[in-house]
PDB file of C-alpha atoms in Angstrom:
ATOM      1  CA  MET C   1    -168.789  76.581 -70.752  1.00 87.00           C
ATOM      2  CA  PRO C   2    -166.498  79.536 -70.015  1.00 95.00           C
ATOM      3  CA  VAL C   3    -163.178  79.541 -71.831  1.00 98.00           C
ATOM      4  CA  VAL C   4    -160.076  79.649 -69.620  1.00 98.00           C
ATOM      5  CA  ALA C   5    -156.744  80.688 -71.121  1.00 98.00           C
ATOM      6  CA  ALA C   6    -153.331  80.557 -69.517  1.00 98.00           C
ATOM      7  CA  VAL C   7    -151.502  83.708 -70.579  1.00 98.00           C
ATOM      8  CA  LEU C   8    -147.754  83.291 -70.291  1.00 98.00           C
ATOM      9  CA  GLN C   9    -145.949  86.627 -70.184  1.00 97.00           C
ATOM     10  CA  ALA C  10    -142.292  86.497 -71.168  1.00 97.00           C
ATOM     11  CA  ARG C  11    -139.590  88.538 -72.817  1.00 96.00           C
ATOM     12  CA  MET C  12    -135.960  88.089 -73.773  1.00 97.00           C
ATOM     13  CA  THR C  13    -134.860  91.479 -72.437  1.00 94.00           C
ATOM     14  CA  SER C  14    -134.976  90.857 -68.693  1.00 89.00           C
ATOM     15  CA  THR C  15    -132.893  93.520 -66.973  1.00 86.00           C
ATOM     16  CA  ARG C  16    -131.146  91.159 -64.557  1.00 87.00           C
ATOM     17  CA  LEU C  17    -130.944  87.993 -66.659  1.00 94.00           C
ATOM     18  CA  PRO C  18    -131.468  88.584 -70.394  1.00 94.00           C
ATOM     19  CA  GLY C  19    -132.418  85.530 -72.441  1.00 95.00           C
ATOM     20  CA  LYS C  20    -133.405  83.400 -69.451  1.00 96.00           C
ATOM     21  CA  SER C  21    -136.549  82.131 -71.206  1.00 97.00           C
ATOM     22  CA  LEU C  22    -134.418  79.957 -73.469  1.00 98.00           C
ATOM     23  CA  TYR C  23    -131.892  78.851 -70.853  1.00 97.00           C
ATOM     24  CA  PRO C  24    -131.681  75.037 -70.885  1.00 97.00           C
ATOM     25  CA  LEU C  25    -132.656  73.118 -67.754  1.00 97.00           C
ATOM     26  CA  ALA C  26    -132.037  69.395 -68.195  1.00 96.00           C
ATOM     27  CA  SER C  27    -131.527  70.181 -71.905  1.00 95.00           C
ATOM     28  CA  VAL C  28    -134.999  71.737 -72.263  1.00 96.00           C
ATOM     29  CA  PRO C  29    -135.578  75.518 -72.561  1.00 97.00           C
ATOM     30  CA  LEU C  30    -136.990  77.093 -69.420  1.00 98.00           C
ATOM     31  CA  ILE C  31    -140.043  78.385 -71.299  1.00 98.00           C
ATOM     32  CA  GLU C  32    -140.831  74.858 -72.518  1.00 98.00           C
ATOM     33  CA  HIS C  33    -140.821  73.525 -68.952  1.00 98.00           C
ATOM     34  CA  ILE C  34    -143.443  76.132 -68.039  1.00 98.00           C
ATOM     35  CA  ILE C  35    -145.595  75.282 -71.048  1.00 98.00           C
ATOM     36  CA  ASN C  36    -145.391  71.548 -70.300  1.00 97.00           C
ATOM     37  CA  ARG C  37    -146.626  72.176 -66.761  1.00 98.00           C
ATOM     38  CA  ILE C  38    -149.529  74.274 -68.032  1.00 98.00           C
ATOM     39  CA  LYS C  39    -150.472  71.645 -70.621  1.00 98.00           C
ATOM     40  CA  SER C  40    -150.851  69.069 -67.860  1.00 97.00           C
ATOM     41  CA  VAL C  41    -153.672  71.117 -66.273  1.00 98.00           C
ATOM     42  CA  THR C  42    -156.742  69.976 -68.188  1.00 96.00           C
ATOM     43  CA  ASP C  43    -158.902  72.823 -66.817  1.00 97.00           C
ATOM     44  CA  ILE C  44    -157.094  75.205 -69.185  1.00 98.00           C
ATOM     45  CA  ASP C  45    -158.524  75.491 -72.700  1.00 98.00           C
ATOM     46  CA  HIS C  46    -155.782  77.545 -74.367  1.00 98.00           C
ATOM     47  CA  ILE C  47    -152.214  78.650 -73.748  1.00 98.00           C
ATOM     48  CA  VAL C  48    -151.106  81.999 -75.158  1.00 98.00           C
ATOM     49  CA  LEU C  49    -147.554  83.320 -75.071  1.00 98.00           C
ATOM     50  CA  ALA C  50    -147.707  87.112 -74.776  1.00 98.00           C
ATOM     51  CA  VAL C  51    -144.443  88.809 -75.759  1.00 98.00           C
ATOM     52  CA  PRO C  52    -143.359  92.347 -76.642  1.00 98.00           C
ATOM     53  CA  ASP C  53    -143.585  93.252 -80.309  1.00 98.00           C
ATOM     54  CA  LEU C  54    -139.824  93.594 -80.669  1.00 97.00           C
ATOM     55  CA  PRO C  55    -137.103  91.941 -82.807  1.00 97.00           C
ATOM     56  CA  SER C  56    -135.484  90.685 -79.581  1.00 97.00           C
ATOM     57  CA  GLU C  57    -138.288  88.122 -79.201  1.00 98.00           C
ATOM     58  CA  THR C  58    -137.671  86.299 -82.502  1.00 98.00           C
ATOM     59  CA  ASN C  59    -135.776  83.338 -81.027  1.00 97.00           C
ATOM     60  CA  LEU C  60    -138.315  82.919 -78.234  1.00 98.00           C
ATOM     61  CA  ILE C  61    -141.207  82.959 -80.690  1.00 98.00           C
ATOM     62  CA  GLU C  62    -139.505  80.433 -82.976  1.00 97.00           C
ATOM     63  CA  THR C  63    -138.898  78.098 -80.029  1.00 97.00           C
ATOM     64  CA  VAL C  64    -142.496  78.248 -78.824  1.00 97.00           C
ATOM     65  CA  GLN C  65    -144.076  77.924 -82.267  1.00 97.00           C
ATOM     66  CA  ARG C  66    -143.255  74.213 -82.348  1.00 96.00           C
ATOM     67  CA  LEU C  67    -145.085  73.624 -79.047  1.00 96.00           C
ATOM     68  CA  ASN C  68    -148.622  74.186 -80.381  1.00 91.00           C
ATOM     69  CA  VAL C  69    -149.156  77.351 -78.365  1.00 97.00           C
ATOM     70  CA  ALA C  70    -150.809  80.561 -79.565  1.00 98.00           C
ATOM     71  CA  ILE C  71    -148.568  83.631 -79.662  1.00 98.00           C
ATOM     72  CA  ILE C  72    -149.458  87.307 -79.576  1.00 98.00           C
ATOM     73  CA  LYS C  73    -147.168  90.325 -79.757  1.00 98.00           C
ATOM     74  CA  GLY C  74    -148.031  93.586 -78.047  1.00 98.00           C
ATOM     75  CA  PRO C  75    -146.654  96.617 -76.187  1.00 97.00           C
ATOM     76  CA  GLU C  76    -143.556  95.929 -74.107  1.00 95.00           C
ATOM     77  CA  GLU C  77    -144.582  97.998 -71.075  1.00 94.00           C
ATOM     78  CA  ASP C  78    -148.372  97.796 -71.353  1.00 97.00           C
ATOM     79  CA  VAL C  79    -148.636  94.163 -70.266  1.00 97.00           C
ATOM     80  CA  LEU C  80    -152.321  94.583 -69.424  1.00 98.00           C
ATOM     81  CA  LYS C  81    -153.025  95.334 -73.077  1.00 98.00           C
ATOM     82  CA  ARG C  82    -150.997  92.257 -74.041  1.00 98.00           C
ATOM     83  CA  PHE C  83    -153.168  90.120 -71.758  1.00 98.00           C
ATOM     84  CA  LEU C  84    -156.360  91.502 -73.225  1.00 98.00           C
ATOM     85  CA  MET C  85    -155.038  90.884 -76.736  1.00 98.00           C
ATOM     86  CA  ALA C  86    -154.251  87.288 -75.704  1.00 98.00           C
ATOM     87  CA  ALA C  87    -157.725  86.786 -74.235  1.00 98.00           C
ATOM     88  CA  ASP C  88    -159.355  88.193 -77.352  1.00 98.00           C
ATOM     89  CA  HIS C  89    -157.194  85.971 -79.572  1.00 98.00           C
ATOM     90  CA  VAL C  90    -158.680  82.804 -78.063  1.00 98.00           C
ATOM     91  CA  LYS C  91    -162.044  84.307 -76.982  1.00 98.00           C
ATOM     92  CA  ALA C  92    -161.361  83.614 -73.305  1.00 98.00           C
ATOM     93  CA  GLN C  93    -163.607  84.800 -70.474  1.00 98.00           C
ATOM     94  CA  HIS C  94    -161.009  84.053 -67.784  1.00 98.00           C
ATOM     95  CA  ILE C  95    -157.226  84.113 -67.755  1.00 98.00           C
ATOM     96  CA  VAL C  96    -154.633  82.407 -65.621  1.00 98.00           C
ATOM     97  CA  ARG C  97    -151.633  84.695 -65.340  1.00 98.00           C
ATOM     98  CA  ILE C  98    -148.352  82.799 -65.696  1.00 98.00           C
ATOM     99  CA  CYS C  99    -144.935  84.430 -65.376  1.00 97.00           C
ATOM    100  CA  GLY C 100    -142.138  83.344 -67.674  1.00 96.00           C
ATOM    101  CA  ASP C 101    -139.767  83.198 -64.696  1.00 96.00           C
ATOM    102  CA  ASN C 102    -141.396  80.215 -63.017  1.00 98.00           C
ATOM    103  CA  PRO C 103    -140.570  76.704 -64.297  1.00 98.00           C
ATOM    104  CA  LEU C 104    -141.952  75.079 -61.117  1.00 98.00           C
ATOM    105  CA  ILE C 105    -145.405  76.608 -60.960  1.00 98.00           C
ATOM    106  CA  ASP C 106    -147.616  74.368 -58.831  1.00 98.00           C
ATOM    107  CA  ARG C 107    -150.198  72.442 -60.827  1.00 98.00           C
ATOM    108  CA  GLN C 108    -152.388  71.420 -57.901  1.00 98.00           C
ATOM    109  CA  LEU C 109    -152.731  75.017 -56.764  1.00 98.00           C
ATOM    110  CA  MET C 110    -153.449  76.133 -60.328  1.00 98.00           C
ATOM    111  CA  ARG C 111    -156.343  73.668 -60.555  1.00 98.00           C
ATOM    112  CA  SER C 112    -157.736  74.763 -57.195  1.00 98.00           C
ATOM    113  CA  LEU C 113    -157.615  78.412 -58.191  1.00 98.00           C
ATOM    114  CA  ILE C 114    -159.427  77.784 -61.469  1.00 98.00           C
ATOM    115  CA  HIS C 115    -162.113  75.610 -59.853  1.00 98.00           C
ATOM    116  CA  SER C 116    -162.808  78.151 -57.104  1.00 98.00           C
ATOM    117  CA  HIS C 117    -162.753  81.086 -59.509  1.00 98.00           C
ATOM    118  CA  LEU C 118    -165.328  79.546 -61.838  1.00 98.00           C
ATOM    119  CA  LYS C 119    -167.534  78.189 -59.070  1.00 97.00           C
ATOM    120  CA  LYS C 120    -167.703  81.516 -57.213  1.00 97.00           C
ATOM    121  CA  ASN C 121    -167.667  83.611 -60.402  1.00 96.00           C
ATOM    122  CA  THR C 122    -165.188  86.054 -58.915  1.00 97.00           C
ATOM    123  CA  ASP C 123    -163.189  88.782 -60.619  1.00 98.00           C
ATOM    124  CA  TYR C 124    -159.865  87.737 -59.109  1.00 98.00           C
ATOM    125  CA  THR C 125    -158.683  84.587 -57.315  1.00 98.00           C
ATOM    126  CA  ILE C 126    -155.380  83.950 -55.539  1.00 98.00           C
ATOM    127  CA  THR C 127    -154.013  82.122 -52.546  1.00 98.00           C
ATOM    128  CA  SER C 128    -153.414  84.167 -49.429  1.00 93.00           C
ATOM    129  CA  ASP C 129    -151.097  81.543 -47.956  1.00 98.00           C
ATOM    130  CA  PRO C 130    -147.344  82.244 -47.844  1.00 98.00           C
ATOM    131  CA  ILE C 131    -145.789  79.966 -50.461  1.00 98.00           C
ATOM    132  CA  PRO C 132    -142.427  79.812 -52.276  1.00 98.00           C
ATOM    133  CA  LEU C 133    -141.913  82.612 -54.760  1.00 97.00           C
ATOM    134  CA  GLY C 134    -142.489  81.240 -58.240  1.00 97.00           C
ATOM    135  CA  THR C 135    -144.959  78.477 -57.374  1.00 98.00           C
ATOM    136  CA  GLY C 136    -148.245  80.397 -57.423  1.00 97.00           C
ATOM    137  CA  THR C 137    -150.414  82.087 -59.998  1.00 97.00           C
ATOM    138  CA  GLU C 138    -153.579  84.180 -60.256  1.00 98.00           C
ATOM    139  CA  VAL C 139    -156.896  83.866 -62.077  1.00 98.00           C
ATOM    140  CA  ALA C 140    -158.802  86.894 -63.333  1.00 98.00           C
ATOM    141  CA  LYS C 141    -162.029  87.533 -65.199  1.00 98.00           C
ATOM    142  CA  VAL C 142    -161.367  89.161 -68.550  1.00 98.00           C
ATOM    143  CA  ASP C 143    -164.248  91.627 -68.109  1.00 98.00           C
ATOM    144  CA  ALA C 144    -162.642  92.821 -64.863  1.00 98.00           C
ATOM    145  CA  LEU C 145    -159.337  93.375 -66.657  1.00 98.00           C
ATOM    146  CA  LYS C 146    -161.119  95.275 -69.427  1.00 98.00           C
ATOM    147  CA  LYS C 147    -162.697  97.518 -66.808  1.00 97.00           C
ATOM    148  CA  ILE C 148    -159.280  98.251 -65.287  1.00 97.00           C
ATOM    149  CA  ALA C 149    -157.956  99.110 -68.743  1.00 97.00           C
ATOM    150  CA  THR C 150    -160.658 101.758 -69.132  1.00 97.00           C
ATOM    151  CA  ILE C 151    -160.106 103.200 -65.644  1.00 96.00           C
ATOM    152  CA  THR C 152    -156.347 103.765 -65.554  1.00 96.00           C
ATOM    153  CA  LYS C 153    -153.362 104.516 -67.737  1.00 95.00           C
ATOM    154  CA  GLU C 154    -150.992 104.542 -64.752  1.00 96.00           C
ATOM    155  CA  PRO C 155    -147.856 102.504 -65.617  1.00 94.00           C
ATOM    156  CA  LYS C 156    -147.988 100.696 -62.263  1.00 94.00           C
ATOM    157  CA  TYR C 157    -151.278  99.087 -63.259  1.00 96.00           C
ATOM    158  CA  ARG C 158    -150.564  98.629 -66.953  1.00 96.00           C
ATOM    159  CA  GLU C 159    -147.220  96.877 -66.506  1.00 94.00           C
ATOM    160  CA  HIS C 160    -148.182  94.747 -63.487  1.00 93.00           C
ATOM    161  CA  VAL C 161    -151.497  93.320 -64.557  1.00 94.00           C
ATOM    162  CA  THR C 162    -153.101  92.384 -61.234  1.00 96.00           C
ATOM    163  CA  THR C 163    -151.805  95.168 -58.984  1.00 96.00           C
ATOM    164  CA  TRP C 164    -155.117  97.024 -59.327  1.00 96.00           C
ATOM    165  CA  PHE C 165    -156.907  94.183 -57.541  1.00 97.00           C
ATOM    166  CA  HIS C 166    -154.511  94.421 -54.594  1.00 94.00           C
ATOM    167  CA  ASP C 167    -154.744  98.196 -54.344  1.00 95.00           C
ATOM    168  CA  HIS C 168    -158.549  98.360 -54.778  1.00 95.00           C
ATOM    169  CA  PRO C 169    -159.947  95.238 -53.086  1.00 93.00           C
ATOM    170  CA  THR C 170    -163.424  96.715 -52.577  1.00 92.00           C
ATOM    171  CA  THR C 171    -163.991  97.551 -56.242  1.00 90.00           C
ATOM    172  CA  ASN C 172    -164.207  93.934 -57.391  1.00 93.00           C
ATOM    173  CA  ILE C 173    -165.151  90.453 -56.165  1.00 96.00           C
ATOM    174  CA  GLN C 174    -162.114  88.567 -54.888  1.00 97.00           C
ATOM    175  CA  SER C 175    -161.592  85.171 -53.320  1.00 97.00           C
ATOM    176  CA  ASN C 176    -158.715  83.298 -51.708  1.00 97.00           C
ATOM    177  CA  VAL C 177    -157.866  79.627 -52.046  1.00 98.00           C
ATOM    178  CA  PRO C 178    -155.786  77.618 -49.580  1.00 98.00           C
ATOM    179  CA  ALA C 179    -152.480  76.376 -50.964  1.00 98.00           C
ATOM    180  CA  PRO C 180    -151.398  72.721 -50.756  1.00 98.00           C
ATOM    181  CA  ALA C 181    -149.865  71.931 -47.367  1.00 98.00           C
ATOM    182  CA  TYR C 182    -146.456  71.126 -48.886  1.00 98.00           C
ATOM    183  CA  LEU C 183    -146.121  74.754 -50.030  1.00 98.00           C
ATOM    184  CA  VAL C 184    -147.375  76.662 -47.024  1.00 98.00           C
ATOM    185  CA  ASN C 185    -144.730  78.631 -45.104  1.00 98.00           C
ATOM    186  CA  LYS C 186    -141.883  77.217 -47.176  1.00 98.00           C
ATOM    187  CA  PRO C 187    -139.285  79.987 -47.601  1.00 96.00           C
ATOM    188  CA  TYR C 188    -137.713  78.886 -50.871  1.00 97.00           C
ATOM    189  CA  ARG C 189    -137.158  81.062 -53.922  1.00 97.00           C
ATOM    190  CA  LEU C 190    -138.300  79.056 -56.968  1.00 98.00           C
ATOM    191  CA  THR C 191    -138.262  81.740 -59.611  1.00 97.00           C
ATOM    192  CA  VAL C 192    -135.510  82.640 -62.078  1.00 97.00           C
ATOM    193  CA  ASP C 193    -134.241  86.200 -62.043  1.00 95.00           C
ATOM    194  CA  THR C 194    -130.514  85.865 -61.305  1.00 95.00           C
ATOM    195  CA  GLU C 195    -127.554  83.568 -61.911  1.00 96.00           C
ATOM    196  CA  SER C 196    -128.012  82.156 -58.400  1.00 97.00           C
ATOM    197  CA  ASP C 197    -131.622  81.290 -59.202  1.00 97.00           C
ATOM    198  CA  LEU C 198    -130.449  79.458 -62.311  1.00 97.00           C
ATOM    199  CA  SER C 199    -127.861  77.538 -60.311  1.00 97.00           C
ATOM    200  CA  LEU C 200    -130.549  76.271 -57.954  1.00 98.00           C
ATOM    201  CA  MET C 201    -132.875  75.346 -60.812  1.00 98.00           C
ATOM    202  CA  GLU C 202    -130.106  73.441 -62.564  1.00 98.00           C
ATOM    203  CA  LYS C 203    -129.654  71.241 -59.503  1.00 97.00           C
ATOM    204  CA  ILE C 204    -133.394  70.693 -59.101  1.00 98.00           C
ATOM    205  CA  PHE C 205    -133.986  69.793 -62.725  1.00 98.00           C
ATOM    206  CA  GLN C 206    -130.893  67.627 -62.889  1.00 96.00           C
ATOM    207  CA  LYS C 207    -132.350  65.532 -60.069  1.00 96.00           C
ATOM    208  CA  PHE C 208    -136.077  65.566 -60.851  1.00 96.00           C
ATOM    209  CA  CYS C 209    -136.410  65.940 -64.624  1.00 94.00           C
ATOM    210  CA  THR C 210    -135.790  62.685 -66.500  1.00 87.00           C
ATOM    211  CA  ALA C 211    -136.697  61.201 -69.864  1.00 82.00           C
ATOM    212  CA  THR C 212    -139.613  59.356 -68.248  1.00 85.00           C
ATOM    213  CA  SER C 213    -140.671  62.165 -65.913  1.00 86.00           C
ATOM    214  CA  LEU C 214    -140.424  65.621 -67.486  1.00 89.00           C
ATOM    215  CA  LEU C 215    -142.523  67.383 -64.835  1.00 96.00           C
ATOM    216  CA  PRO C 216    -140.803  67.603 -61.445  1.00 97.00           C
ATOM    217  CA  ASP C 217    -143.159  66.817 -58.566  1.00 96.00           C
ATOM    218  CA  LEU C 218    -143.148  70.012 -56.522  1.00 97.00           C
ATOM    219  CA  ALA C 219    -143.914  68.225 -53.242  1.00 98.00           C
ATOM    220  CA  LYS C 220    -140.781  66.123 -53.766  1.00 97.00           C
ATOM    221  CA  VAL C 221    -138.776  69.206 -54.711  1.00 98.00           C
ATOM    222  CA  ILE C 222    -139.812  70.926 -51.483  1.00 98.00           C
ATOM    223  CA  ASP C 223    -138.901  67.835 -49.469  1.00 98.00           C
ATOM    224  CA  PHE C 224    -135.519  67.748 -51.215  1.00 98.00           C
ATOM    225  CA  LEU C 225    -134.843  71.378 -50.292  1.00 98.00           C
ATOM    226  CA  ASP C 226    -135.986  70.728 -46.721  1.00 98.00           C
ATOM    227  CA  THR C 227    -133.401  67.956 -46.399  1.00 98.00           C
ATOM    228  CA  HIS C 228    -130.623  69.685 -48.365  1.00 98.00           C
ATOM    229  CA  PRO C 229    -130.218  73.157 -46.820  1.00 97.00           C
ATOM    230  CA  ASP C 230    -126.854  73.565 -48.541  1.00 97.00           C
ATOM    231  CA  ILE C 231    -128.641  73.526 -51.898  1.00 97.00           C
ATOM    232  CA  ALA C 232    -131.609  75.568 -50.716  1.00 96.00           C
ATOM    233  CA  LYS C 233    -129.331  78.396 -49.642  1.00 96.00           C
ATOM    234  CA  ILE C 234    -127.812  78.861 -53.127  1.00 97.00           C
ATOM    235  CA  ASN C 235    -130.156  81.763 -53.861  1.00 96.00           C
ATOM    236  CA  ALA C 236    -131.454  82.484 -50.360  1.00 93.00           C
ATOM    237  CA  ASN C 237    -129.773  85.891 -50.211  1.00 91.00           C
ATOM    238  CA  ILE C 238    -131.421  87.279 -53.348  1.00 88.00           C
ATOM    239  CA  GLN C 239    -133.713  90.230 -52.669  1.00 79.00           C
ATOM    240  CA  GLN C 240    -136.902  90.177 -54.736  1.00 69.00           C
ATOM    241  CA  LYS C 241    -138.041  93.435 -56.315  1.00 63.00           C
ATOM    242  CA  ASN C 242    -141.277  94.812 -54.859  1.00 58.00           C
ATOM    243  CA  TRP C 243    -143.008  95.293 -58.181  1.00 50.00           C
ATOM    244  CA  ARG C 244    -146.365  96.166 -56.609  1.00 48.00           C
ATOM    245  CA  SER C 245    -145.021  99.398 -55.103  1.00 48.00           C
TER     246      SER C 245
END
């Protein structure tokens, strides 16, 4: 059976919100919420935290070490190399790319992406549906990533791991997966990059993360935002960086 690894990219030196990975939401570090969501997806064989090889990451590494997750350290800007190091560390043939900004990544969509990716044996699998920022992910074949690494040294493609697939769609086998209906065309910003993003997440986790239910149900979160526009607008004016350009 092919080995699937979730590679969680994170760093403590975010330009807009340094240290956000360890920010507590409902008394649990943000990075731990992400890892708990990944652990609940049984289609994933390994979880690897991929961080820059810098002293700034010491506290993050120490926090994650107790969560039974593999950790690799690599170049800060060459994230593609970090991903390949992570894949090699656990001998994975496929990786699920997870961003350390997204404590509400959708588990149902993650499963669908993995199932489709393995069944169709594609190089790259995503959803083409418009969904809230921070709820989706991507699945890529490690051999395809290795090929990209040999083709280009351009920073655009080394720092943003999957941009090559978007810019060169005919050079690899790609597939799209429909997103769950509760996500489609929802305009919410469910990533953490600014203080406003944190304020929204604090309210969501305060309501939906309890001692008996540590994993907020994203369908219920979306319904909550639909019915509480005053809360949904907390970070609605934040402009997301176009990192694929």
